[in-house]
């Protein structure tokens, strides 16, 4: 995961943003509480974050609709979401039962 974190950092810096802050809910249950994501949302709502760099929207949730809703919430707070990879760039993923075709990873760089 360090490689992916490094890519996100370079992606942000190459676009003229400051050194990113890393928000990690590593090891959190996919449907459980995510304190780092909650903190990111709170900071975005307070106007303290204007950009979020993620490998893909799937980092927000294993459910595609919930992931898009989180991205939309960040955008509504004035915080632009920049996915490093788009769905078309990802290999075919097998969904968990009852979930969209997303990976269970939660890594957010803002």
XYZ file of C-alpha atoms in Angstrom:
110
model
C 0.000 0.000 0.000
C 2.970 2.303 0.453
C 3.405 2.337 -3.329
C -0.203 3.456 -3.829
C 0.135 6.100 -1.118
C 3.292 7.390 -2.833
C 1.462 7.552 -6.168
C -1.384 9.550 -4.620
C 1.100 11.936 -3.001
C 2.880 12.524 -6.329
C -0.476 12.880 -8.091
C -1.466 15.664 -5.651
C 1.895 17.455 -5.727
C 2.102 17.281 -9.536
C -1.206 19.165 -9.653
C 0.106 22.001 -7.499
C -1.438 20.963 -4.176
C 0.344 21.060 -0.845
C 1.732 17.998 0.875
C -1.334 15.802 1.402
C -2.625 14.610 4.753
C -3.313 10.906 4.897
C -6.665 9.705 6.267
C -6.665 5.957 6.896
C -9.352 3.651 8.179
C -7.107 0.675 7.623
C -8.548 -2.461 9.158
C -12.014 -0.981 9.695
C -14.938 -3.257 8.863
C -16.397 -2.346 5.483
C -19.811 -1.634 7.001
C -18.568 -0.394 10.375
C -17.550 3.028 11.692
C -14.808 4.849 9.825
C -13.387 7.559 12.092
C -10.828 8.831 9.560
C -13.486 9.210 6.864
C -15.747 10.958 9.388
C -12.891 13.341 10.231
C -12.267 14.034 6.543
C -15.955 14.808 6.017
C -15.985 17.100 9.079
C -12.906 18.955 7.865
C -14.375 19.330 4.374
C -17.659 20.616 5.841
C -15.677 23.177 7.855
C -13.899 24.356 4.702
C -10.531 22.961 5.800
C -10.153 20.642 2.779
C -10.623 21.619 -0.842
C -9.278 18.495 -2.557
C -9.288 14.752 -1.899
C -7.041 12.387 -3.837
C -8.100 8.739 -3.865
C -7.130 5.686 -5.899
C -10.809 5.390 -6.891
C -14.219 6.146 -5.417
C -14.349 2.574 -4.142
C -12.212 3.666 -1.181
C -15.255 5.309 0.391
C -17.432 2.185 0.436
C -17.739 -1.322 -0.939
C -21.194 -0.267 -2.137
C -20.940 1.753 -5.361
C -23.946 3.964 -4.599
C -22.642 4.761 -1.116
C -19.174 5.522 -2.536
C -20.648 7.944 -5.081
C -22.806 9.530 -2.355
C -19.726 10.175 -0.195
C -17.914 11.738 -3.148
C -20.977 13.902 -3.851
C -21.116 14.958 -0.198
C -17.454 16.030 -0.326
C -18.110 17.947 -3.563
C -21.143 19.645 -1.968
C -18.796 20.904 0.765
C -16.617 22.448 -1.948
C -14.027 19.694 -1.786
C -13.049 18.351 -5.202
C -12.506 14.586 -5.452
C -9.664 13.422 -7.711
C -9.596 9.664 -8.419
C -6.168 8.434 -9.479
C -7.793 5.512 -11.281
C -11.170 5.469 -12.936
C -13.442 2.431 -13.027
C -12.403 1.755 -16.644
C -8.753 1.513 -15.493
C -9.490 -1.197 -12.919
C -9.417 -4.918 -13.567
C -12.679 -6.832 -13.363
C -13.501 -7.181 -9.662
C -15.710 -9.794 -8.071
C -18.283 -8.136 -5.781
C -19.019 -9.287 -2.275
C -22.548 -10.658 -1.847
C -24.968 -7.746 -1.666
C -22.347 -5.155 -2.652
C -21.475 -3.321 -5.827
C -18.392 -4.279 -7.822
C -15.986 -2.413 -5.554
C -12.860 -3.271 -3.641
C -13.009 -3.208 0.201
C -10.014 -0.878 0.542
C -10.354 2.374 2.453
C -7.438 4.660 1.789
C -8.063 8.359 1.500
C -5.462 11.030 0.868
C -6.592 14.616 1.213
